[in-house]
Amino acid sequence: MEYKIAVVPGDGIGPDVIEETLKVLDRVGDKYGHTFKYTKYLAGGAALDETGEPLPQDTLEGCKNSDAVLLGAVGGPKWDNFPGEKRPEQALLGLRKNLGLFANLRPALLFEALKEACPLKPEIIGKGLDICVVRELTGGIYFGEKGFKATEYGKGAYDVKIYSEGEVKRIAKIAFDMAMKRSRKVTNVDKANILESSRLWRRVVEEVAVDYPEVELNHMYVDNAAMQLIRDPKQFDVIVTGNMFGDILSDEASMITGSIGMLPSASLGVGNFGMYEPVHGSAPDIAGQDKANPMATILSAAMMLRYNFNLSEEADIIEAAVKSVLDQGYRTGDIMSKGMKLAGTKKIGQLIINEI
Ligand code: IPM
Ligand code: MG
């Protein structure tokens, strides 16, 4: 089979981690007889420099016409003072919105070999952690009306958070379907004690839950969820939440796994099309120095094979290869600990390829 993949390396360490990921995919292709055809596109700061736009039309069209999108990272200090609509981050938001990618899956898995990188006490972690944050990605406060308004204290600015029943229903279904394949527990996170949008959200989640009698549903306010993730993370299986709460809680969940450099993500819409990217950012301070951890992007490619192309055996092989390289003691700087072997981006990539 031939698969058309739009590749968006982006900024900072984006190109570093993407390079290794494509090599890994090629190895998988060789082994299983698939051809992955890559077309590279500009987005973020790289696109701003070249075209003056964070998300050029050509990039958007190219992504739309591909079977899947693989993205590195966008952003960096060089573009930090650009006005809102010209910030590199707009590329991500534009891709998500225009490609209809409303469901963001962010699995936070603690690898056995990285237990010592976890900042929580061993007794809190127990046998390990396996949480999947299902974040709504194309609605809520990120995409509501925004603007400026005079207030009695001077100029004000506002961002409206709005959720509709249809938006909540479709993300809730994804979360419950996911829970059915895991430990059958969904925790809905909202702020229903304060926000009207959260009360609507919670009601719709409860309605969807009726179709999933095997799944246990509980509700948690976001402030409590932030605390519970540290106090007792083992209580979570699937967390479903809105765009901004999901942004915050997925970073927190990633931290308790030891390194944000390990975590992949998938952004899905309707049908078999998604965008796959690491949860981490562009880390401009270590860009181009062979220091970045490519594992999150390589694991994102595994998610692409699994969810986009239904190639679960191929996905399993990649995940097992990453695990094996960790078990052998190889570490990039972000997950380095005493007695382990420090390795660069390229070395890690090669080791993973050797395992495949
Ligand atoms: C993320 C990032 C993005 C977000 C930014 C870069 C727009 O933090 O993917 O979590 O807030 O969604
Ligand atoms: Mg974030």
XYZ file of C-alpha atoms and ligand atoms in Angstrom:
369
model
C 0.000 0.000 0.000
C 1.048 3.571 -0.582
C 0.271 6.241 1.989
C 0.450 9.989 1.316
C 1.729 11.829 4.347
C 1.942 15.603 4.651
C 4.996 16.348 6.780
C 5.180 19.649 8.638
C 8.519 19.852 10.472
C 7.870 23.383 11.784
C 10.355 25.190 14.029
C 13.037 24.569 16.631
C 13.564 20.868 17.251
C 10.623 20.049 14.952
C 12.881 19.259 11.957
C 15.295 17.267 14.177
C 12.644 14.910 15.518
C 10.783 14.628 12.215
C 13.939 13.533 10.404
C 14.403 10.537 12.681
C 10.711 9.706 12.561
C 10.678 9.507 8.766
C 13.646 7.139 8.874
C 11.786 4.927 11.332
C 8.685 4.950 9.112
C 10.809 4.019 6.101
C 12.220 1.071 7.999
C 8.701 -0.077 8.884
C 7.714 0.385 5.233
C 10.627 -1.777 4.077
C 9.804 -4.478 6.536
C 6.082 -4.660 5.772
C 6.012 -3.631 2.122
C 4.360 -0.216 2.508
C 5.400 2.974 0.783
C 5.129 6.172 2.763
C 5.223 9.160 0.424
C 6.170 12.374 2.180
C 5.510 15.908 1.038
C 6.988 18.610 3.249
C 5.123 21.808 4.045
C 5.960 24.989 5.921
C 4.042 26.116 8.991
C 4.632 28.276 12.046
C 7.683 30.495 12.261
C 9.334 28.791 9.295
C 6.334 29.765 7.177
C 6.212 33.292 8.610
C 9.831 33.830 7.574
C 9.223 32.499 4.096
C 5.724 33.752 3.261
C 4.591 36.169 5.977
C 1.796 33.768 6.991
C 1.927 31.158 9.779
C -0.272 28.781 7.762
C 0.109 29.305 4.004
C -2.776 28.186 1.790
C -0.458 25.736 0.060
C 0.238 23.982 3.398
C -3.436 23.750 4.253
C -4.337 22.377 0.807
C -1.462 19.912 0.906
C -2.541 18.617 4.302
C -6.166 18.342 3.166
C -5.131 16.297 0.160
C -3.019 13.836 2.096
C -3.926 10.678 3.998
C -2.458 11.990 7.274
C -0.403 14.851 8.671
C 2.758 14.419 10.712
C 3.867 17.565 12.531
C 6.975 18.457 14.535
C 6.489 21.634 16.564
C 5.930 25.323 15.945
C 6.970 28.542 17.659
C 10.022 30.239 19.096
C 11.213 33.496 20.662
C 11.890 35.028 17.265
C 8.158 35.340 16.595
C 6.939 35.905 20.175
C 6.166 39.553 19.625
C 4.167 39.065 16.458
C 0.494 40.114 16.725
C -2.062 37.399 17.639
C -3.081 36.361 14.136
C 0.552 36.228 12.965
C 1.880 34.054 15.733
C 3.300 30.631 14.785
C 0.717 28.944 17.064
C -1.982 30.108 14.648
C -0.709 27.454 12.259
C -1.700 24.725 14.711
C -5.079 26.237 15.453
C -5.725 26.771 11.731
C -4.816 23.196 10.873
C -6.964 21.769 13.647
C -9.968 23.910 12.758
C -9.755 23.674 8.978
C -9.109 19.951 8.993
C -11.985 19.390 11.451
C -9.744 17.666 14.001
C -11.984 17.976 17.024
C -10.621 15.104 19.112
C -7.169 15.243 20.603
C -5.932 11.998 22.149
C -3.030 12.440 24.524
C -1.991 9.202 26.156
C 0.218 9.668 29.205
C 2.048 6.416 29.713
C 4.816 5.892 32.230
C 7.442 3.559 30.786
C 8.751 1.074 33.317
C 12.344 2.054 32.460
C 11.611 5.730 33.186
C 10.090 5.259 36.605
C 12.948 7.175 38.188
C 12.182 10.203 35.990
C 8.715 10.478 37.508
C 8.622 13.264 40.097
C 6.016 11.491 42.247
C 6.798 9.060 45.066
C 6.973 5.375 44.029
C 4.037 4.470 46.289
C 1.823 6.962 44.428
C 2.806 5.516 41.069
C 2.470 1.866 42.020
C 2.802 -0.377 38.987
C 2.751 2.498 36.531
C 0.506 5.029 34.910
C -1.622 4.825 31.830
C -3.978 7.757 31.375
C -5.521 8.986 28.149
C -6.592 12.611 27.996
C -9.287 13.172 25.374
C -9.296 16.894 24.735
C -11.857 18.754 22.639
C -9.771 20.626 20.097
C -11.781 22.871 17.810
C -14.158 24.659 20.167
C -14.424 26.334 23.530
C -12.535 29.422 24.539
C -9.819 28.925 21.896
C -12.281 29.569 19.102
C -15.046 31.657 20.671
C -15.625 35.306 19.913
C -12.784 37.500 21.126
C -12.128 41.189 21.202
C -11.582 44.338 23.186
C -14.062 46.328 25.173
C -13.922 49.425 27.354
C -14.455 48.698 31.044
C -14.642 50.888 34.115
C -11.016 49.904 34.812
C -9.817 50.849 31.334
C -9.389 48.849 28.163
C -10.456 45.217 28.542
C -10.077 42.109 26.413
C -12.320 39.044 26.301
C -12.494 35.485 24.950
C -15.830 33.714 24.939
C -16.126 30.051 25.882
C -19.037 28.397 24.136
C -19.831 24.707 23.627
C -22.764 23.253 21.722
C -24.509 19.937 22.345
C -23.213 18.512 19.064
C -19.612 19.339 19.896
C -19.838 17.742 23.329
C -21.644 14.673 22.051
C -19.021 13.803 19.456
C -16.047 14.223 21.806
C -17.837 12.304 24.580
C -18.428 9.394 22.194
C -14.734 9.287 21.331
C -13.888 9.185 25.047
C -16.349 6.381 25.801
C -15.224 4.363 22.775
C -11.658 4.778 23.963
C -12.601 3.677 27.489
C -14.230 0.529 26.067
C -10.829 -0.464 24.672
C -9.100 0.312 27.978
C -10.167 0.064 31.628
C -13.761 1.251 31.060
C -13.623 4.370 33.157
C -14.271 7.945 32.045
C -13.647 10.985 34.198
C -15.324 14.090 32.863
C -13.509 17.270 33.873
C -15.327 20.588 33.881
C -16.165 23.597 36.035
C -19.885 22.988 36.314
C -20.103 24.708 39.692
C -19.415 28.028 37.939
C -19.698 27.855 34.165
C -22.923 27.529 32.188
C -20.960 25.991 29.302
C -19.717 23.314 31.723
C -23.245 22.532 32.909
C -24.348 21.942 29.321
C -21.178 19.911 28.737
C -21.827 17.704 31.773
C -25.464 17.088 30.853
C -24.514 15.954 27.335
C -21.724 13.690 28.638
C -24.299 12.042 30.907
C -26.650 11.539 27.972
C -23.924 9.885 25.916
C -22.982 7.687 28.899
C -26.399 5.988 28.727
C -25.221 4.184 25.574
C -22.177 2.835 27.403
C -23.512 0.952 30.429
C -20.201 -0.919 30.880
C -18.260 2.297 31.335
C -18.064 3.901 34.753
C -18.451 7.692 34.544
C -17.497 10.216 37.180
C -17.285 14.011 37.149
C -14.581 16.214 38.564
C -14.088 19.956 38.723
C -10.935 21.006 36.952
C -9.199 22.385 40.051
C -9.775 19.111 41.869
C -8.633 17.143 38.792
C -5.347 19.074 38.770
C -4.854 18.044 42.387
C -5.984 14.430 41.962
C -3.567 13.900 39.081
C -0.749 14.382 41.550
C -2.381 12.938 44.652
C -3.625 9.706 43.082
C -3.102 9.485 39.307
C -3.895 5.756 39.267
C -7.604 6.547 39.654
C -7.740 7.805 36.053
C -8.257 5.874 32.858
C -9.800 8.214 30.260
C -10.178 11.921 31.029
C -12.533 13.828 28.750
C -12.491 17.600 28.847
C -12.716 20.837 26.884
C -10.053 22.608 24.915
C -8.359 24.779 27.521
C -8.730 22.438 30.512
C -7.350 19.684 28.282
C -4.400 21.817 27.255
C -3.457 22.358 30.887
C -4.195 18.883 32.260
C -2.386 17.098 29.431
C 0.802 18.990 30.255
C 0.361 18.051 33.885
C -0.287 14.403 33.010
C 2.794 14.387 30.800
C 4.969 15.706 33.596
C 4.035 12.867 35.903
C 5.236 10.403 33.279
C 8.706 11.878 33.626
C 9.172 13.694 30.376
C 7.053 15.606 27.978
C 9.662 14.436 25.444
C 8.029 11.004 25.483
C 4.411 11.819 24.758
C 2.685 11.456 21.408
C -0.696 12.763 20.338
C -3.305 12.218 17.683
C -5.841 14.773 16.517
C -8.781 13.148 14.818
C -11.922 14.234 13.021
C -14.499 12.312 11.090
C -13.243 9.469 8.943
C -9.759 8.082 8.759
C -7.774 11.270 8.776
C -5.699 12.779 11.509
C -2.767 14.905 12.466
C -0.058 13.353 14.620
C 2.402 15.362 16.661
C 4.426 15.221 19.867
C 2.906 16.977 22.890
C 6.133 18.900 23.481
C 6.974 22.255 21.932
C 9.780 23.483 19.712
C 12.508 23.813 22.408
C 14.475 26.427 20.399
C 17.355 26.363 22.922
C 18.416 22.884 21.787
C 17.314 23.030 18.139
C 19.704 21.607 15.558
C 22.111 20.302 18.201
C 21.257 16.617 18.068
C 19.897 16.834 21.613
C 16.120 16.545 21.187
C 14.248 13.429 22.203
C 12.642 12.047 19.022
C 10.603 9.418 20.852
C 7.398 11.444 21.207
C 7.295 12.049 17.458
C 8.218 8.465 16.662
C 5.411 7.311 18.981
C 3.093 9.800 17.240
C 3.935 8.083 13.964
C 2.968 4.800 15.632
C -0.398 6.363 16.525
C -0.743 7.393 12.884
C -0.186 3.826 11.735
C -2.693 2.540 14.272
C -5.511 5.073 13.985
C -5.118 6.397 10.477
C -4.001 3.366 8.504
C -5.202 0.508 10.683
C -1.675 -0.918 10.817
C -1.672 -2.052 14.410
C 1.083 -4.631 14.086
C 3.378 -1.984 12.600
C 2.426 0.419 15.392
C 3.140 -2.245 18.015
C 6.599 -2.851 16.530
C 7.521 0.832 16.828
C 6.277 1.051 20.404
C 8.152 -2.095 21.350
C 11.326 -0.746 19.727
C 11.116 2.477 21.766
C 10.588 0.496 24.927
C 13.513 -1.760 24.143
C 15.885 1.168 23.543
C 14.842 2.600 26.920
C 15.325 -0.795 28.559
C 18.859 -0.898 27.148
C 19.556 2.320 29.069
C 19.779 4.847 26.237
C 18.513 8.323 27.134
C 18.372 11.776 25.635
C 19.195 14.653 27.994
C 15.587 15.298 29.034
C 15.230 11.816 30.538
C 18.856 11.228 31.504
C 19.581 9.777 34.922
C 22.590 8.305 36.696
C 24.080 5.160 35.197
C 22.259 5.582 31.879
C 23.813 6.110 28.449
C 23.402 9.617 27.048
C 22.506 9.572 23.360
C 21.664 12.201 20.758
C 18.613 12.490 18.532
C 20.180 10.605 15.632
C 21.604 7.832 17.776
C 18.220 7.205 19.378
C 16.627 7.146 15.933
C 19.188 4.611 14.706
C 18.780 2.413 17.792
C 15.033 2.312 17.271
C 15.512 1.420 13.611
C 17.888 -1.380 14.588
C 15.201 -2.821 16.854
C 12.726 -2.879 13.962
C -0.760 22.258 22.664
C -0.163 23.613 22.600
C -1.049 24.473 21.723
C -2.403 24.568 22.395
C -0.523 25.865 21.386
C 0.894 25.838 20.890
C -1.428 26.544 20.413
O 0.014 24.138 23.874
O -0.932 21.631 21.598
O -1.064 21.803 23.766
O -2.605 25.396 23.298
O -3.282 23.823 22.013
Mg -0.390 22.752 25.443
